[in-house]
Coordinates of N, CA and C in Angstrom, one line a residue:
D2 N 0.8 -1.2 0.0 CA 0.0 0.0 0.0 C 0.9 1.3 0.0
E3 N 0.7 2.1 -1.0 CA 1.4 3.3 -1.1 C 0.5 4.4 -0.6
K4 N 1.0 5.2 0.4 CA 0.2 6.3 0.9 C 0.1 7.5 -0.1
E5 N -1.0 8.1 -0.2 CA -1.2 9.2 -1.0 C -0.6 10.5 -0.3
K6 N 0.1 11.3 -1.0 CA 0.7 12.5 -0.4 C -0.3 13.5 -0.1
F7 N -0.1 14.2 1.0 CA -1.0 15.3 1.5 C -0.3 16.5 0.9
E8 N -1.0 17.1 -0.1 CA -0.4 18.3 -0.7 C -1.4 19.5 -0.7
P9 N -1.6 20.1 0.4 CA -2.6 21.2 0.4 C -2.3 22.4 -0.5
T10 N -1.0 22.7 -0.7 CA -0.7 23.8 -1.6 C -1.1 23.5 -3.1
V11 N -0.9 22.2 -3.5 CA -1.4 21.9 -4.9 C -2.9 21.9 -5.0
F12 N -3.6 21.5 -3.9 CA -5.0 21.6 -3.9 C -5.4 23.0 -3.9
R13 N -4.8 23.9 -3.1 CA -5.1 25.3 -3.1 C -5.0 25.9 -4.5
D14 N -3.8 25.6 -5.1 CA -3.6 26.2 -6.5 C -4.6 25.8 -7.5
T15 N -5.1 24.6 -7.4 CA -6.1 24.1 -8.3 C -7.4 24.8 -8.1
I16 N -7.8 24.9 -6.9 CA -9.1 25.5 -6.5 C -9.1 27.0 -6.8
V17 N -8.0 27.7 -6.4 CA -7.9 29.1 -6.7 C -7.9 29.4 -8.2
Q18 N -7.2 28.7 -9.0 CA -7.2 28.9 -10.4 C -8.6 28.7 -11.0
G19 N -9.3 27.7 -10.6 CA -10.6 27.5 -11.1 C -11.6 28.6 -10.7
L20 N -11.5 29.0 -9.4 CA -12.4 30.1 -9.0 C -12.1 31.4 -9.7
N21 N -10.8 31.7 -9.9 CA -10.4 32.9 -10.7 C -10.9 32.8 -12.1
E22 N -10.8 31.7 -12.7 CA -11.3 31.5 -14.1 C -12.8 31.6 -14.2
A23 N -13.5 31.2 -13.2 CA -15.0 31.2 -13.2 C -15.5 32.7 -13.1
G24 N -14.6 33.6 -12.6 CA -15.0 35.0 -12.5 C -16.0 35.2 -11.4
S25 N -16.7 36.3 -11.4 CA -17.6 36.7 -10.3 C -19.0 36.0 -10.4
D26 N -19.2 35.2 -11.4 CA -20.5 34.5 -11.5 C -20.6 33.3 -10.5
L27 N -21.4 33.5 -9.5 CA -21.5 32.5 -8.4 C -22.0 31.1 -9.0
E28 N -22.8 31.2 -10.0 CA -23.3 29.9 -10.6 C -22.2 29.2 -11.3
A29 N -21.3 29.9 -11.9 CA -20.1 29.3 -12.6 C -19.2 28.7 -11.5
I30 N -19.0 29.5 -10.4 CA -18.2 29.0 -9.3 C -18.8 27.7 -8.7
A31 N -20.1 27.6 -8.5 CA -20.7 26.4 -8.0 C -20.5 25.3 -8.9
K32 N -20.7 25.5 -10.2 CA -20.5 24.4 -11.2 C -19.0 23.9 -11.2
F33 N -18.1 24.9 -11.1 CA -16.7 24.5 -11.0 C -16.4 23.6 -9.8
L34 N -17.0 24.0 -8.6 CA -16.8 23.3 -7.4 C -17.4 21.9 -7.5
D35 N -18.6 21.8 -8.1 CA -19.3 20.5 -8.2 C -18.4 19.6 -9.1
A36 N -17.9 20.1 -10.3 CA -17.2 19.3 -11.2 C -15.8 18.9 -10.6
T37 N -15.2 19.7 -9.9 CA -13.9 19.5 -9.3 C -14.0 18.5 -8.1
G38 N -15.1 18.5 -7.5 CA -15.3 17.6 -6.3 C -15.2 16.1 -6.7
S39 N -15.5 15.8 -7.9 CA -15.3 14.4 -8.3 C -13.9 14.0 -8.5
R40 N -13.0 15.0 -8.7 CA -11.6 14.7 -9.0 C -10.7 14.9 -7.7
L41 N -11.1 15.9 -6.9 CA -10.3 16.2 -5.7 C -10.9 15.7 -4.5
D42 N -10.2 15.4 -3.5 CA -10.7 14.9 -2.2 C -11.0 16.0 -1.3
Y43 N -12.3 16.5 -1.4 CA -12.7 17.6 -0.5 C -12.6 17.3 0.9
R44 N -12.9 16.0 1.3 CA -12.8 15.6 2.7 C -11.4 15.7 3.2
R45 N -10.5 15.3 2.5 CA -9.1 15.3 2.9 C -8.6 16.8 3.1
Y46 N -9.0 17.6 2.2 CA -8.6 19.0 2.2 C -9.6 20.0 2.7
A47 N -10.5 19.5 3.5 CA -11.6 20.3 4.0 C -11.2 21.7 4.6
D48 N -10.2 21.6 5.5 CA -9.7 22.9 6.1 C -9.2 23.9 5.0
T49 N -8.5 23.4 4.1 CA -7.9 24.2 3.0 C -9.0 24.8 2.2
L50 N -10.0 24.0 1.8 CA -11.2 24.4 1.0 C -11.9 25.5 1.8
F51 N -12.2 25.3 3.1 CA -12.9 26.2 3.9 C -12.1 27.6 3.9
D52 N -10.8 27.5 4.1 CA -10.0 28.7 4.2 C -10.1 29.5 2.8
I53 N -10.1 28.8 1.7 CA -10.2 29.5 0.4 C -11.5 30.1 0.2
L54 N -12.6 29.4 0.5 CA -13.9 29.9 0.3 C -14.3 31.1 1.2
V55 N -13.7 31.1 2.4 CA -14.0 32.2 3.4 C -12.9 33.3 3.2
A56 N -11.6 33.0 3.2 CA -10.6 34.0 3.3 C -9.9 34.3 1.9
G57 N -10.1 33.4 1.0 CA -9.4 33.6 -0.3 C -8.1 32.9 -0.5
S58 N -7.6 32.3 0.5 CA -6.3 31.5 0.4 C -6.2 30.7 1.6
M59 N -5.1 29.9 1.7 CA -4.8 29.1 2.9 C -4.5 30.0 4.1
L60 N -4.8 29.6 5.3 CA -4.5 30.3 6.5 C -3.5 29.6 7.3
A61 N -2.6 30.3 7.9 CA -1.6 29.8 8.9 C -2.3 29.8 10.2
P62 N -1.8 29.1 11.2 CA -2.3 29.2 12.6 C -2.2 30.7 13.0
G63 N -3.3 31.2 13.6 CA -3.3 32.6 13.9 C -4.1 33.4 12.9
G64 N -4.4 32.8 11.8 CA -5.3 33.5 10.8 C -4.6 34.3 9.7
T65 N -3.3 34.3 9.6 CA -2.7 35.0 8.5 C -2.7 34.2 7.2
R66 N -2.9 34.9 6.1 CA -2.9 34.2 4.8 C -1.6 33.7 4.4
I67 N -1.5 32.5 3.8 CA -0.3 31.9 3.3 C -0.3 32.1 1.7
D68 N 0.0 33.3 1.2 CA 0.0 33.4 -0.2 C 1.1 34.4 -0.7
D69 N 1.8 34.9 0.2 CA 3.0 35.8 -0.1 C 2.6 36.9 -1.1
N70 N 1.3 37.3 -1.1 CA 0.8 38.3 -2.0 C 0.9 37.9 -3.5
D71 N 1.0 36.6 -3.7 CA 1.1 36.0 -5.1 C -0.4 35.8 -5.5
K72 N -0.8 36.6 -6.5 CA -2.2 36.6 -7.0 C -2.6 35.2 -7.5
T73 N -1.7 34.4 -7.9 CA -2.0 33.0 -8.4 C -2.4 32.1 -7.2
K74 N -2.1 32.5 -6.0 CA -2.4 31.7 -4.8 C -3.5 32.2 -4.0
M75 N -4.3 33.2 -4.5 CA -5.4 33.8 -3.8 C -6.5 34.1 -4.8
T76 N -7.7 34.2 -4.2 CA -8.9 34.6 -5.0 C -9.7 35.7 -4.3
N77 N -10.3 36.5 -5.0 CA -11.2 37.5 -4.4 C -12.7 37.0 -4.4
H78 N -12.9 35.8 -4.9 CA -14.2 35.2 -4.9 C -14.4 34.3 -3.6
C79 N -14.5 35.1 -2.5 CA -14.7 34.5 -1.2 C -15.5 35.4 -0.3
V80 N -15.9 34.9 0.9 CA -16.7 35.7 1.8 C -16.0 37.0 2.2
F81 N -14.7 37.0 2.5 CA -14.0 38.2 2.9 C -14.1 39.3 1.9
F82 N -14.2 39.0 0.6 CA -14.3 40.0 -0.4 C -15.7 40.3 -0.9
A83 N -16.7 39.6 -0.3 CA -18.1 39.8 -0.7 C -18.6 41.2 -0.2
D84 N -19.6 41.7 -0.9 CA -20.3 42.9 -0.4 C -20.8 42.6 1.0
E85 N -20.7 43.7 1.8 CA -21.2 43.5 3.2 C -22.7 43.7 3.3
D86 N -23.4 42.8 2.7 CA -24.8 42.8 3.0 C -25.3 41.4 3.1
H87 N -26.5 41.2 3.7 CA -27.0 39.9 4.0 C -27.2 39.0 2.7
D88 N -27.7 39.6 1.6 CA -27.9 38.8 0.4 C -26.6 38.2 -0.2
A89 N -25.6 39.1 -0.2 CA -24.3 38.7 -0.8 C -23.7 37.5 0.0
I90 N -23.7 37.7 1.3 CA -23.2 36.6 2.2 C -24.0 35.3 2.0
R91 N -25.3 35.4 2.0 CA -26.1 34.3 1.8 C -25.8 33.6 0.5
N92 N -25.6 34.3 -0.6 CA -25.3 33.7 -1.8 C -24.0 32.9 -1.8
Y93 N -23.0 33.4 -1.1 CA -21.7 32.7 -0.9 C -22.0 31.4 -0.1
A94 N -22.8 31.5 1.0 CA -23.1 30.4 1.8 C -23.8 29.3 1.0
Q95 N -24.7 29.7 0.1 CA -25.4 28.7 -0.8 C -24.4 28.0 -1.8
V96 N -23.4 28.8 -2.2 CA -22.4 28.1 -3.1 C -21.7 27.1 -2.4
R97 N -21.3 27.4 -1.1 CA -20.5 26.5 -0.3 C -21.3 25.2 0.0
K98 N -22.6 25.3 0.2 CA -23.5 24.2 0.5 C -23.7 23.3 -0.7
G99 N -23.7 24.0 -1.9 CA -23.9 23.4 -3.2 C -24.7 22.2 -3.2

């Protein structure tokens, strides 16, 4: 039995690239996440996925982002960058529930 490597940064890069390519259309983001879920192990990388969908990138202990301001490692399509109103936040929550 060969163990599968745990590579959260590769997972992050794949998710962030897809979110950025989907643009600001939440329906396109939801479709991307649904399609990608069959190829990537969302359970294994649940913490990383949650960090990306909420903060836009991976978070270090203490809550600082691990992206070195590299735009290819972060996305603005997340809760932290959403408009500050109830409907906008609810729409992001519905994408996450998918």
